[in-house]
Each structure stands twice: as structure tokens, then as C-alpha cells.
Amino acid sequence: MSTLEIRDLRVSIDAKEILNGIDLTVKAGEVHAIMGPNGSGKSTLSLTIMGHPRYTVLGGSVLLDGEDLLSIPVDQRARRGMFLAFQYPAAIPGVSVASFLRTAINARRVKESGEKNDLPIPQFRALLKEKMKLLEVDDSFLTRSVNDGFSGGEKKRLEMLQMHMFQPTFAVLDETDSGLDIDALKVVAEGIEALHKESAKTGILLITHYERILKYVRPDYVHVLVDGRIVRTGGSELAAELESKGYEFVREELYAGQR
Amino acid sequence: MASATALAPLAQLPLDRTTVERLGHTRGEPDWLLADRLASLERYAATPLPTGQEEEWRRFPLADLPQADFSAPAAEAPSEYGSVPLGASRNGVVFSKWIDAVREHPDLVRAHLPDGSGMESHAAFRALNGATYGHGSTFLHVPSGVSVELPLYVHKRWTASARPIAFRTVVVAEPGSSVTLVEEVSSEAGPAPRLAIPGLEVSLGAGANVRFVRIQRFSEDVWDIGYQRYRSGRDSEIGSFNVLVGSGRSKVGVESVILGDGAVVKLNGLVAAGARQRIDVNSLQVVDGKASTSDLLYLSALYESAKAIFYGVIRVEPTSSGTGSYQECRNMLLSDHAGADPIPVLEILTNDVARCGHGATAGALDDELLFYIRSRGLDRRTAEQLLVRGFFQRVINGIPDVQVRARVLEALVPRIGRVAELEAQVA
């Protein structure tokens, strides 16, 4: 069973320390929600796990089944089974969704030796159609340029479609729920459930500001991230508590002893 | 009077009457054609080569212009012509080597001989071409009202040789006709730099519709100092596509002149250059008539130490009304050593303009975009290929025929690989 292990992770951006020692272990098939106010370090955590060059790792480690991820570039992390659903997915003018997905699928199938192992087109088509149906993605998506002129909701749907196409071992969802109306939210939530429960046993790190999505996706663990540290961990009831009491409550509780 | 006196001010490019006459005789040309060559020679003698002071030539040093020995024997090199569809040839379409067209349709060729006029910046090289053109020259004539449905192809190859590459392509689309011509040019690398002067003249009668695609894959020893001239009649439509991937140095003059109302001109270019290539395009869009449009779109992907220079002029004539024109030049820099220098000039000589403008950019790849693509498992090289492929899509989309598009993509394989080629089969 696969394990993603984050140990004492400390990260800075522009010489400012954002994460001051994160410890977190996610196992295959588990859903971990990470909740926190704006500026708590949520996006830093997700982008660092994936290897964004803007962030400097000051210390600690991120291990996938014991293998160090921090020393390899982003594309290799992806090919090892990591996936990040972006909060702000980038637009790629002139590249259709269909050809992007096909290029990505084939890039992930290249063997260690460098030998190509392209997925034959009929199989690719069948896989794509199946996932599109599951996520209620319209056919017109395929010929449009990736995220170019997409609404916020469409972008998030495309992130989910990619996640389902790639079947990652671990997926980090960076505020995938923000900017979605309730119907889209349900589709995304069902997509998450389907992926981690049934097919791929994907371990999920669901990073969110709001408790709303947790009505549809039931996390195994909820972690509260404040000022670059996980200050509380609990079950799904913790999300409800945060919703009623707010993040200030946690912060006050956290710093009470220091005053 | 036949002497070896150099007629041009630059000693590198001497050309005498004997050489020109010998060329005409070798090719079995009739007197009227030889007279035309000699008229070009006279123009060449009277037209100094650029000094480098001209705005168009300031960024293209001519000091190292290769020796051009026009008296050297022409290299035997094949040109492959695709066949003319049966229906089209029954309708009187002529598509052949220049030398064959002169023999079989002398009156037709004579009626459509280029008169030597055109943009000033390339006047000397145009005259030089008119005196020396030879192997690789093509004549295409489409009679009134005839539509050639399938694209016509010609591939011109030059073997390594000391002789310069000089050829002309003349396309005449009579009123109401329609045709697509794809011309691919390539050469075998030789030991020393050599000059190429490809000349192109396309004329469109009223309501004619022409697509011209040039795929230039010259070897790196070639200096391509070509010129292209498009003359558009009333309600005609020209779509031109220049795919520039070869040659160490290119200085291409692209001229479009609108001669009637309602003409539509679309000038497109794709440049994919690397190593120490210097691709310099200068365009002149002359806009005239009522409600005509002239739009230029050149996209360059520049690798390694490649440089792209684009000096383009739009001139909206005082006699025009309600015209639209645009010049757009975008450059993607894939290396810190690559560079681009787009220079737009607008001369609007009337107040009656529907639109006229320009857009020019040069920029490196967006890091966030690159990170996003790589996060899907694409290594840096594949991600770059995908981005360039997407960047080129606006021009590739405009290529009307799937097979022509495939040819263009094939020429770009050294740069963009075969990334995203299968989308039509997927969607």
C-alpha cells in the first residue's frame, strides 16, 4: 500500500518562511482535508509537494513510498504518480484538450528505457469517453484550447478530468471547490469519491478554505493549517466545528498559552 | 560589347552579358525571352545593391554576402511535380517547369512575364533574378472560372554546387479561378556559403482565390534573399503561407498590392529557427480599393542563438476607402540567446479607414504555464514542443487542406516533434 509521507517540511518564498515544519502521512485510499484561512500556507504546501521552482525547501522531506520526491523535477513526480489539481489552472492557447490529454497520457507511458509506449487511439478514445461521462463533461471540451476562455467551473472540471485520466497514486486538490456552483461541486465531489474508493485507491489531500465540499466528500482526517503549521488534527467533525467557530477560534486557542 | 565587366557595385556579384546569353541559349529560350533577361540585366546594372544604410537592410549585414558565380554550370537537380488532376488539365490548367511552359505555351508565358517592378528594397535582387533564373522555375496558369480542387505540389531540390540558386515561380489565376499551390524548396549542404534568390509573382484576377504555401528548408549554407509579390484584383482572395525553417541567413521581401475593391489578403508566416540563423522578413502591404482587407500574421519560434527581424510597412493609399489592415508579429524566445526585433510602420494616407493597426511581441516562455504542463508528466522538451505547436496553431488553422497542413507540420518536426498531431483522430 502506497504512502505519502511529509516530514518536518519547512518552505520559504522570497526569503520568507511560509511552512514551519509540516508533518503529514497519507495512505492509499484515504482522504485528508487540510483546512486553513487565507495565507496559512495551503497553496505553498500543494505547490511544494509538486515541485514549483518558486518555493525554496529549507528542510524536511516528502517521500513517496520511501522515495525522495524533493530531489526530482515536477514531471518526474507526476510520472511517479503525483497529481496536483491547480487552484488557478493555466491556459494553453492553440492546444486542444484532446491533444493535451493524449500527449500527457503518452508522456506518462514512456518506459524507463526511454522507449515509447503510446496508448492506441481507440483505447484512448474509449477511456476519455468513459471519464467524460462520469464527470458530466461536454464533448465540446475536446476541441477547445486547454483552459483558454474557460469559466472557473469549467477549469475545475478539466482538472478533475485529467485526474481521472491519469489515475494518480496521490492527488493534491488545491481549492478545487472554490468558484463552483452547487451542481458542479457535487459532480467534482462524486468524481473524487469514485476515484479514491473504487478505481485507483488514490490517496487524496483536499486543500480547502470552506467546509462546504466536506458535505459531499467525507474525509478520513481533517487537519487545520494555521501560520504554516498543522495545529489540529481530527475526524470530519472538526470541519463542522471550524465552520461554526471560525479560524480565529483556533488561532486564539493556539496562541493562548504563549501570551 | 560582351565583356566581363562587373556591372554591380559590389564586387561579389559580377554578372556579364555573355553569361546571361549563354544561360538563355542553354535553356533553348526564344528571342523575346532572352530580350527579357537582358532587360533585367540592364536594370541590375542600374540598381545598386543595398548599402546597409536603408531602413530595410540596416539589420542585415551584406558584407559577407556569398560569392555568386553565375557562369558556373547549373547543377543537375531534380524537381518533383505532383500531377495535375485530370479534370483540371482538361480545363486548360498549365502547371509545369518554366522551360516546358515556354516551349508548349509561349504566348501564355509571354503575356504574363513579370515586368520587374516591385518593392524597392529588393529591386537589385529582383533584377538579378530576372537575368539569371534557371532550374526550379515554375509556371502555373489557371484559366477563368476553373477551380482546381486538389492542391498542386512541387518540391525543388538543389544539390551541393557553387552556382547560386535562382528560380522564379509565376502563378496566374484568371478571374473566378481557384487553386492551391504548395512549393517546397530544399538544398544539400555545400562546402561554402551560397546565394539563393527565389522569386515569386502571384497575380489574381477578379474574384480569383489562391492559396500559396512555401516551405523553405534550405541547408544552413544558403543565404535566401528572395522576394514575393502578390497582386490582387477586385474581390479576389489570397492566402499566403511562408514556412521558414531553413537557411543560415534569410532576407525575404513580401509585397502585396491590392488593385481593386473588396480584395482579401492574408499573409501568414511561421518561422522556426535555431543555431545562428538570422531570419529577416520585410513586408509591404499596399492597401487600396473600397473595403479591401490586408492582414499579416507572422509567428516565430526562436531557439539557441537565432534572430528574427521583421520590418513591415502598411501603406493605405489615398484612393482607398473603408479598408482594413493589420500587421501582427509574435515571437517566442526559447533560449536566452535568441532574439527578435519586430518593427512596424503604418503609412495611412487617407481618413477613410475601417481599421489599421499592428501588434508586435517578443517574449520567453511563461514559467507558470511550463510548470502546469510539466506537472502532467511532460518533460521540459515535450512541454516546449507543445507550447510552440499551440503558438503556431493560429496560422496552421488557416491552412485550408488537411494534407497540406500535414506537410507543414512535417517540416516543423525537427522543432516541435510529432506532438499533438493526432487531435483530429481523437476528437
XYZ file of C-alpha atoms in Angstrom:
686
model
C 0.000 0.000 0.000
C 1.375 3.365 -1.064
C 2.259 6.052 1.419
C 2.967 9.742 1.027
C 4.999 10.981 3.936
C 5.739 14.618 4.672
C 8.247 15.155 7.476
C 9.142 18.444 9.131
C 8.728 20.305 5.863
C 9.941 23.888 6.005
C 9.496 26.141 2.959
C 10.150 29.766 2.124
C 9.331 32.101 -0.687
C 11.329 35.298 -1.268
C 13.265 34.585 1.953
C 10.056 34.497 3.978
C 9.326 31.247 5.765
C 5.804 30.087 4.974
C 5.758 26.491 6.203
C 7.453 25.907 9.547
C 7.523 22.162 9.882
C 4.672 20.153 8.393
C 4.223 16.507 9.338
C 1.623 14.506 7.494
C 1.178 10.906 6.354
C -1.397 9.936 3.729
C -2.083 6.325 2.794
C -3.648 4.996 -0.378
C -7.411 5.317 -0.387
C -7.504 7.903 2.411
C -8.927 11.391 2.130
C -7.238 14.087 4.171
C -8.745 17.548 4.252
C -6.425 20.429 5.001
C -8.302 23.482 6.087
C -6.944 26.882 6.834
C -7.515 30.593 6.468
C -6.018 32.680 3.659
C -2.273 32.995 3.968
C -1.868 29.952 6.179
C 0.365 28.209 3.633
C -2.140 25.909 1.882
C -1.049 26.688 -1.672
C 2.612 26.689 -0.653
C 2.170 23.163 0.638
C 0.490 21.895 -2.535
C 2.927 23.593 -4.932
C 5.941 22.423 -2.915
C 4.759 18.825 -2.940
C 4.639 19.106 -6.740
C 7.972 20.966 -7.060
C 7.221 24.528 -8.100
C 10.588 26.293 -8.593
C 9.447 29.481 -6.850
C 9.474 27.768 -3.442
C 12.646 27.021 -1.565
C 12.694 23.972 0.655
C 14.602 24.855 3.831
C 14.367 21.417 5.362
C 12.392 18.245 5.796
C 11.313 15.672 3.266
C 8.487 14.459 1.070
C 8.612 10.735 0.459
C 6.531 8.596 -1.867
C 6.866 5.001 -0.667
C 10.153 5.979 0.920
C 11.495 7.632 -2.219
C 12.530 11.270 -2.016
C 10.376 13.475 -4.245
C 12.062 16.791 -3.482
C 15.162 15.936 -5.494
C 13.340 15.218 -8.762
C 11.660 17.685 -11.145
C 7.931 18.162 -11.433
C 7.394 15.953 -14.499
C 9.131 13.024 -12.833
C 6.990 13.463 -9.738
C 3.946 13.310 -11.990
C 5.182 10.153 -13.681
C 5.796 8.556 -10.269
C 2.100 9.026 -9.516
C 1.661 12.512 -8.075
C -1.047 14.839 -9.299
C -1.916 18.431 -8.488
C -5.280 19.941 -9.308
C -4.376 23.611 -9.596
C -6.233 26.413 -7.908
C -5.536 28.525 -10.995
C -5.002 26.204 -13.975
C -3.023 27.809 -16.806
C -4.420 28.322 -20.307
C -2.597 26.797 -23.281
C -3.729 28.645 -26.396
C -3.783 26.567 -29.570
C -3.571 23.187 -27.829
C -6.861 21.305 -27.732
C -7.944 19.415 -24.627
C -7.931 16.168 -26.619
C -4.366 16.526 -27.874
C -3.139 17.753 -24.486
C -4.596 14.734 -22.721
C -3.208 12.382 -25.325
C 0.257 13.934 -25.193
C 0.217 13.737 -21.386
C -1.023 10.140 -21.288
C 1.690 9.088 -23.735
C 4.392 11.032 -21.872
C 3.447 9.101 -18.727
C 3.688 5.777 -20.570
C 7.251 6.247 -21.789
C 9.298 3.397 -20.360
C 12.330 3.787 -18.074
C 14.497 2.999 -21.097
C 13.012 5.968 -22.929
C 11.093 3.682 -25.264
C 7.688 4.974 -26.310
C 4.586 3.040 -25.438
C 1.718 5.133 -26.793
C -1.813 4.244 -25.864
C -3.524 3.251 -29.132
C -6.107 5.799 -30.243
C -9.194 3.558 -29.900
C -8.285 2.760 -26.280
C -7.530 6.392 -25.582
C -10.884 7.403 -27.024
C -12.751 4.823 -25.005
C -11.024 5.867 -21.774
C -11.680 9.531 -22.479
C -15.365 8.997 -23.264
C -15.834 6.934 -20.112
C -14.285 9.595 -17.872
C -16.138 12.407 -19.592
C -19.422 10.639 -18.978
C -18.574 10.055 -15.327
C -17.725 13.719 -14.773
C -20.521 15.039 -16.996
C -18.049 16.818 -19.247
C -19.430 18.044 -22.545
C -17.963 16.770 -25.852
C -17.314 20.336 -26.980
C -14.492 20.430 -24.380
C -12.262 18.262 -26.523
C -11.679 20.658 -29.381
C -11.333 23.778 -27.219
C -7.883 25.061 -26.249
C -6.865 23.968 -22.752
C -8.422 26.381 -20.200
C -8.455 29.138 -22.817
C -11.585 31.190 -22.187
C -12.884 28.559 -19.742
C -15.121 29.626 -16.875
C -13.885 28.916 -13.344
C -16.148 25.886 -13.121
C -15.014 24.517 -16.493
C -11.373 24.785 -15.450
C -12.026 22.780 -12.291
C -13.911 20.143 -14.276
C -10.974 19.808 -16.620
C -8.653 19.354 -13.637
C -10.921 16.530 -12.453
C -10.998 15.010 -15.934
C -7.200 14.980 -16.017
C -7.057 13.418 -12.572
C -9.348 10.627 -13.717
C -7.434 10.084 -16.938
C -4.096 9.821 -15.118
C -5.300 7.756 -12.129
C -2.589 9.084 -9.823
C -1.387 7.356 -6.654
C -1.760 10.605 -4.730
C -3.659 13.724 -5.691
C -3.423 17.144 -4.122
C -6.525 19.221 -4.774
C -5.752 22.876 -4.239
C -9.060 24.620 -3.538
C -10.741 22.701 -6.315
C -14.062 23.521 -4.672
C -13.717 27.294 -4.903
C -15.647 29.015 -7.644
C -18.004 26.098 -8.237
C -21.775 26.235 -8.141
C -23.531 23.532 -6.167
C -24.151 21.208 -9.135
C -20.552 21.376 -10.269
C -19.445 20.850 -6.696
C -21.484 17.655 -6.497
C -20.005 16.348 -9.731
C -16.480 17.089 -8.556
C -17.180 15.519 -5.169
C -18.593 12.391 -6.767
C -15.570 12.278 -9.022
C -13.258 12.385 -6.027
C -15.213 9.666 -4.249
C -15.249 7.458 -7.328
C -11.532 7.785 -7.817
C -10.313 7.083 -4.327
C -12.870 4.498 -3.298
C -13.327 2.340 -6.350
C -10.857 2.516 -9.179
C -7.400 3.730 -8.289
C -7.469 3.885 -4.488
C -5.951 7.287 -4.909
C -4.892 8.966 -1.677
C -6.268 12.474 -1.586
C -5.097 15.676 0.014
C -8.058 18.016 -0.226
C -6.990 21.562 0.444
C -9.856 23.889 1.111
C -10.925 27.096 2.691
C -14.540 26.085 3.144
C -16.270 23.250 4.867
C -18.863 23.138 2.064
C -17.251 20.400 -0.047
C -16.858 18.192 3.016
C -20.614 17.689 2.968
C -20.106 15.676 -0.191
C -16.641 14.228 0.303
C -16.224 12.599 3.668
C -12.644 12.995 4.816
C -10.945 10.391 6.982
C -8.921 13.140 8.625
C -9.194 16.891 8.916
C -6.068 18.958 9.567
C -6.106 22.614 10.454
C -3.267 24.652 8.958
C -2.543 27.984 10.616
C 0.581 30.112 10.129
C 2.464 27.360 8.342
C 1.819 24.606 10.859
C -0.768 21.895 11.361
C -2.254 22.895 14.688
C -5.048 20.375 14.999
C -5.969 17.032 13.530
C -9.271 15.270 13.931
C -12.082 13.462 12.147
C -14.734 15.016 9.960
C -16.429 16.540 13.000
C -13.527 19.006 13.191
C -14.675 20.576 9.928
C -18.097 21.293 11.382
C -16.524 22.823 14.465
C -14.379 25.114 12.312
C -17.393 26.118 10.297
C -19.296 27.229 13.405
C -16.438 28.749 15.373
C -14.170 30.074 12.597
C -10.386 30.013 12.220
C -9.875 32.828 14.729
C -11.005 30.443 17.403
C -8.226 28.007 16.552
C -5.666 30.750 16.346
C -6.662 32.159 19.716
C -6.551 28.701 21.228
C -3.129 28.163 19.695
C -1.521 31.334 20.924
C -3.343 31.482 24.297
C -0.629 29.594 26.064
C 2.112 31.831 24.680
C 0.689 35.097 25.949
C 30.132 44.549 -76.337
C 30.048 41.249 -74.499
C 32.649 41.786 -71.868
C 33.451 40.508 -68.443
C 32.960 43.921 -66.880
C 31.324 43.706 -63.473
C 28.120 45.678 -63.614
C 27.226 45.702 -59.945
C 28.890 47.915 -57.386
C 29.510 45.008 -55.001
C 32.368 43.008 -56.432
C 30.884 39.805 -55.002
C 28.115 39.659 -57.559
C 29.525 40.263 -61.015
C 27.312 39.380 -63.923
C 28.041 39.924 -67.610
C 26.061 39.734 -70.803
C 27.838 36.623 -72.059
C 26.798 34.662 -69.000
C 23.178 35.718 -69.378
C 23.115 34.955 -73.100
C 24.725 31.582 -72.574
C 22.113 30.723 -69.941
C 19.278 31.684 -72.290
C 20.762 29.620 -75.135
C 21.442 26.593 -72.979
C 17.813 26.632 -71.945
C 16.692 26.962 -75.573
C 14.838 30.205 -74.967
C 13.204 32.187 -77.794
C 14.428 35.703 -78.567
C 11.672 37.520 -76.695
C 12.599 35.684 -73.503
C 16.303 36.351 -73.909
C 15.471 40.008 -74.537
C 13.592 39.978 -71.246
C 16.625 38.531 -69.454
C 18.852 41.204 -70.934
C 16.389 43.935 -69.900
C 16.667 42.573 -66.358
C 20.451 42.620 -66.646
C 20.280 46.309 -67.582
C 18.066 47.022 -64.600
C 20.523 45.149 -62.426
C 23.378 47.271 -63.754
C 21.436 50.430 -62.972
C 20.336 49.337 -59.497
C 22.957 49.444 -56.774
C 22.905 46.675 -54.208
C 21.781 47.837 -50.776
C 24.478 49.687 -48.865
C 23.161 48.825 -45.404
C 22.007 52.410 -44.822
C 18.475 51.590 -45.967
C 15.977 51.023 -43.147
C 15.174 47.555 -44.547
C 18.828 46.483 -44.709
C 20.259 48.041 -41.581
C 19.899 44.840 -39.570
C 21.114 42.510 -42.294
C 24.840 42.936 -42.947
C 25.714 42.226 -46.560
C 29.468 42.371 -46.078
C 29.750 38.575 -46.072
C 27.333 38.029 -48.952
C 28.500 34.787 -50.602
C 30.354 34.773 -53.895
C 27.922 34.180 -56.710
C 29.391 32.657 -59.830
C 26.517 32.688 -62.304
C 28.731 31.319 -65.050
C 29.282 28.037 -63.186
C 27.379 25.165 -64.761
C 23.917 24.671 -63.350
C 23.741 21.668 -61.068
C 21.582 18.837 -62.217
C 18.964 18.562 -59.517
C 15.501 17.115 -59.537
C 12.254 18.973 -59.179
C 9.277 16.828 -58.407
C 5.944 17.981 -59.661
C 2.759 16.479 -58.352
C 0.373 15.560 -61.123
C -2.312 17.960 -62.224
C -5.714 16.397 -61.633
C -7.134 15.112 -64.908
C -10.168 17.372 -64.811
C -8.014 20.434 -64.272
C -5.693 19.723 -67.187
C -8.709 19.122 -69.408
C -9.860 22.588 -68.345
C -6.621 24.094 -69.594
C -4.647 24.416 -66.372
C -0.922 24.725 -67.071
C 1.367 23.639 -64.262
C 4.880 22.805 -65.318
C 8.556 23.608 -65.352
C 9.145 27.055 -66.765
C 11.237 25.664 -69.599
C 8.383 23.343 -70.698
C 5.762 26.075 -70.425
C 7.887 28.344 -72.644
C 8.061 25.588 -75.272
C 4.422 24.497 -75.109
C 2.602 27.730 -74.253
C 4.885 30.554 -75.385
C 2.119 33.132 -75.816
C 0.713 32.447 -72.366
C 4.112 32.783 -70.687
C 4.942 35.887 -72.696
C 1.661 37.534 -71.701
C 2.442 37.007 -68.034
C 6.139 37.785 -67.809
C 6.848 39.767 -64.632
C 7.597 43.368 -65.557
C 10.358 43.737 -62.983
C 8.543 46.242 -60.803
C 8.031 45.712 -57.095
C 9.235 46.743 -53.673
C 12.284 48.920 -53.760
C 14.248 47.149 -51.062
C 14.641 44.047 -53.241
C 14.947 45.804 -56.623
C 18.565 44.771 -57.247
C 17.979 41.142 -56.315
C 14.751 41.044 -58.323
C 16.644 42.271 -61.376
C 19.403 39.744 -60.704
C 16.785 37.006 -60.522
C 15.212 38.197 -63.800
C 18.565 37.845 -65.563
C 19.674 34.548 -64.050
C 16.681 32.402 -63.116
C 17.007 28.815 -64.227
C 16.488 25.401 -62.716
C 13.485 25.194 -60.398
C 11.404 27.813 -62.182
C 7.697 27.108 -62.437
C 4.745 28.402 -64.389
C 1.153 27.932 -63.207
C -1.803 29.284 -65.112
C -5.432 28.685 -64.151
C -7.959 29.838 -66.765
C -11.049 31.893 -65.938
C -13.642 30.178 -63.816
C -11.612 26.990 -63.326
C -11.344 25.561 -59.822
C -8.509 23.163 -59.110
C -9.895 21.248 -56.158
C -6.817 19.336 -55.025
C -3.654 21.168 -54.002
C -0.796 21.207 -56.526
C 2.635 20.242 -55.219
C 6.146 20.891 -56.341
C 9.341 20.051 -54.490
C 12.536 21.687 -55.695
C 15.848 20.298 -54.550
C 19.307 21.618 -55.218
C 22.423 19.514 -54.931
C 25.596 20.992 -53.490
C 27.102 23.326 -56.070
C 28.949 26.602 -56.440
C 26.245 28.082 -58.612
C 23.711 30.328 -56.884
C 20.114 29.161 -56.652
C 17.976 31.456 -58.778
C 14.483 30.481 -59.802
C 11.118 32.065 -60.324
C 7.583 30.880 -59.740
C 4.856 32.641 -61.652
C 1.245 31.985 -60.673
C -1.558 33.454 -62.733
C -5.112 32.939 -61.511
C -7.532 34.305 -64.063
C -10.875 35.814 -62.958
C -13.064 33.483 -60.943
C -10.475 30.716 -60.756
C -9.262 28.901 -57.665
C -6.067 26.990 -56.856
C -3.721 25.904 -54.057
C -0.003 25.605 -54.740
C 2.434 24.059 -52.288
C 6.083 24.701 -53.113
C 8.771 23.051 -51.051
C 12.374 24.102 -51.567
C 15.429 22.400 -50.130
C 19.133 22.034 -50.776
C 22.042 19.774 -49.994
C 24.607 21.419 -47.754
C 27.705 22.518 -49.656
C 31.232 23.400 -48.580
C 30.840 27.184 -48.866
C 28.014 29.668 -48.356
C 25.898 30.242 -51.436
C 23.236 32.642 -52.538
C 19.594 31.843 -53.302
C 17.210 34.271 -54.956
C 13.782 32.697 -55.161
C 11.348 34.942 -56.985
C 7.596 34.633 -56.703
C 4.926 36.507 -58.633
C 1.278 35.730 -57.965
C -1.443 37.608 -59.753
C -5.123 37.220 -59.040
C -7.845 38.271 -61.441
C -11.251 39.469 -60.245
C -12.811 37.019 -57.833
C -9.883 34.582 -58.005
C -8.934 32.560 -54.955
C -5.331 31.424 -54.389
C -3.591 29.671 -51.529
C 0.176 29.619 -51.777
C 2.292 27.636 -49.331
C 6.078 27.890 -49.404
C 8.046 25.520 -47.231
C 11.661 26.687 -47.166
C 14.091 24.031 -45.936
C 17.349 25.249 -47.453
C 20.541 23.979 -45.851
C 22.373 26.277 -43.483
C 24.988 27.367 -46.037
C 22.295 29.152 -48.052
C 21.593 32.885 -47.943
C 17.990 33.248 -49.042
C 17.428 36.706 -50.487
C 14.039 36.042 -52.021
C 11.132 38.263 -52.899
C 7.446 37.582 -53.257
C 4.869 39.694 -54.958
C 1.102 39.278 -54.736
C -1.170 41.378 -56.916
C -4.841 41.174 -56.031
C -7.710 42.063 -58.336
C -11.225 43.023 -57.312
C -12.950 40.616 -54.885
C -10.056 38.178 -55.050
C -8.642 36.334 -52.058
C -5.030 35.348 -51.460
C -3.870 33.242 -48.536
C -0.099 33.057 -48.406
C 1.859 30.860 -46.004
C 5.608 31.109 -45.655
C 7.105 28.366 -43.539
C 10.714 29.288 -42.907
C 12.784 26.620 -41.223
C 15.966 26.523 -43.289
C 18.826 28.730 -44.491
C 21.519 30.340 -42.358
C 20.528 33.827 -43.489
C 17.185 34.887 -44.902
C 16.159 38.279 -46.134
C 12.754 37.836 -47.677
C 10.739 40.669 -49.137
C 6.995 40.043 -49.160
C 4.913 42.521 -51.092
C 1.173 42.636 -51.531
C -0.560 45.134 -53.762
C -4.325 45.481 -53.908
C -5.594 46.591 -57.290
C -9.373 46.547 -56.831
C -12.317 46.762 -54.461
C -13.170 44.072 -51.958
C -9.884 42.177 -52.207
C -8.903 39.985 -49.266
C -5.202 39.474 -48.498
C -3.922 37.166 -45.780
C -0.167 36.910 -45.423
C 0.962 34.304 -42.915
C 4.332 33.138 -41.752
C 5.789 30.520 -39.458
C 9.445 30.797 -38.558
C 11.225 28.062 -36.618
C 14.903 28.909 -36.399
C 17.878 27.888 -34.286
C 21.673 27.734 -34.253
C 22.929 31.061 -35.588
C 20.145 31.545 -38.133
C 19.093 35.080 -38.923
C 15.640 35.335 -40.457
C 14.817 38.810 -41.667
C 11.480 39.459 -43.315
C 10.386 42.739 -44.700
C 6.848 43.211 -45.816
C 4.970 45.847 -47.732
C 1.195 45.747 -47.710
C -0.217 48.234 -50.184
C -3.891 48.658 -49.391
C -6.234 50.125 -51.945
C -9.785 49.903 -53.285
C -13.075 50.004 -51.473
C -13.492 47.773 -48.402
C -10.449 45.645 -49.175
C -8.578 43.961 -46.316
C -4.938 43.045 -45.843
C -3.868 41.120 -42.757
C -0.431 39.825 -41.953
C 0.358 37.313 -39.215
C 3.932 36.099 -38.669
C 4.788 33.803 -35.780
C 8.382 32.940 -34.906
C 9.780 30.355 -32.517
C 13.428 31.126 -31.920
C 15.876 28.649 -30.455
C 19.543 28.780 -29.499
C 21.121 31.936 -30.964
C 18.568 32.551 -33.715
C 17.459 36.077 -34.517
C 14.268 37.166 -36.235
C 13.890 40.625 -37.645
C 10.650 41.864 -39.047
C 10.390 45.235 -40.719
C 6.908 45.682 -42.114
C 5.111 48.575 -43.744
C 1.399 49.017 -44.312
C 0.561 51.734 -46.788
C -3.088 52.701 -47.069
C -3.426 54.575 -50.347
C -5.249 57.931 -50.670
C -7.519 56.364 -53.301
C -8.756 53.680 -50.876
C -11.877 53.762 -48.751
C -13.119 51.749 -45.804
C -10.227 49.280 -45.890
C -9.000 47.139 -43.042
C -5.404 46.161 -42.451
C -3.270 44.699 -39.712
C 0.280 43.588 -39.170
C 0.896 41.130 -36.374
C 4.266 39.722 -35.477
C 4.716 37.446 -32.445
C 7.987 35.938 -31.314
C 8.529 33.160 -28.825
C 12.067 33.037 -27.459
C 13.143 29.558 -26.376
C 16.640 30.498 -25.343
C 18.295 33.409 -23.571
C 20.462 33.931 -26.637
C 17.614 34.112 -29.129
C 16.272 37.489 -30.087
C 13.573 39.234 -32.085
C 13.209 42.694 -33.441
C 9.782 43.494 -34.887
C 9.440 46.960 -36.424
C 6.017 48.018 -37.716
C 5.426 51.082 -39.864
C 1.983 52.405 -40.762
C 1.508 54.948 -43.539
C -2.147 55.910 -43.646
C -2.720 58.336 -46.481
C -6.484 58.690 -46.132
C -9.023 59.432 -43.399
C -11.432 56.851 -44.722
C -10.167 53.719 -42.947
C -12.230 50.999 -41.293
C -9.256 49.706 -39.319
C -5.474 49.766 -39.454
C -3.107 48.597 -36.774
C -0.232 46.471 -35.658
C 0.772 44.205 -32.812
C 4.266 43.003 -32.036
C 5.587 40.984 -29.127
C 8.697 39.051 -28.185
C 8.817 37.021 -25.027
C 10.190 33.997 -23.280
C 8.077 31.031 -22.250
C 5.775 31.616 -19.314
C 7.195 29.720 -16.304
C 3.771 29.138 -14.735
C 2.487 27.654 -17.980
C 5.548 25.453 -18.301
C 5.115 24.242 -14.717
C 1.462 23.445 -15.323
C 2.226 21.381 -18.413
C 5.164 19.585 -16.821
C 3.028 18.744 -13.786
C 1.093 16.467 -16.154
C 4.196 14.361 -16.757
C 5.679 16.050 -19.844
C 9.419 16.640 -19.679
C 10.669 20.123 -20.445
C 11.402 19.397 -24.091
C 7.980 17.925 -24.804
C 6.310 20.758 -22.890
C 8.172 23.288 -25.038
C 7.217 21.441 -28.210
C 3.594 21.500 -27.151
C 3.729 25.223 -26.390
C 5.294 26.056 -29.755
C 2.776 23.819 -31.512
C -0.019 25.722 -29.764
C 1.603 29.063 -30.550
C 1.692 28.152 -34.269
C -1.893 26.926 -34.280
C -3.417 30.233 -35.414
C -1.520 30.026 -38.691
C -1.781 26.245 -39.070
C -5.539 26.501 -38.569
C -5.757 28.789 -41.572
C -4.147 26.246 -43.923
C -7.149 25.046 -45.865
C -6.267 21.423 -46.591
C -5.567 18.601 -44.109
C -2.766 17.140 -46.232
C -1.107 20.500 -46.772
C -1.277 21.048 -43.033
C 0.394 17.674 -42.542
C 3.214 18.728 -44.893
C 3.757 21.914 -42.944
C 3.814 20.002 -39.660
C 6.284 17.536 -41.172
C 8.646 20.409 -41.972
C 8.392 21.525 -38.333
C 9.167 18.089 -36.861
C 12.816 18.969 -36.058
C 11.459 21.664 -33.714
C 8.077 20.509 -32.430
C 8.399 16.761 -32.919
C 5.160 14.940 -33.523
C 3.448 16.345 -30.508
C -0.327 16.780 -30.729
C -0.537 15.707 -34.351
C -3.328 13.243 -33.821
C -6.011 15.502 -32.481
C -8.263 15.181 -35.491
C -8.448 11.438 -34.912
C -9.163 11.841 -31.232
C -11.894 14.451 -31.123
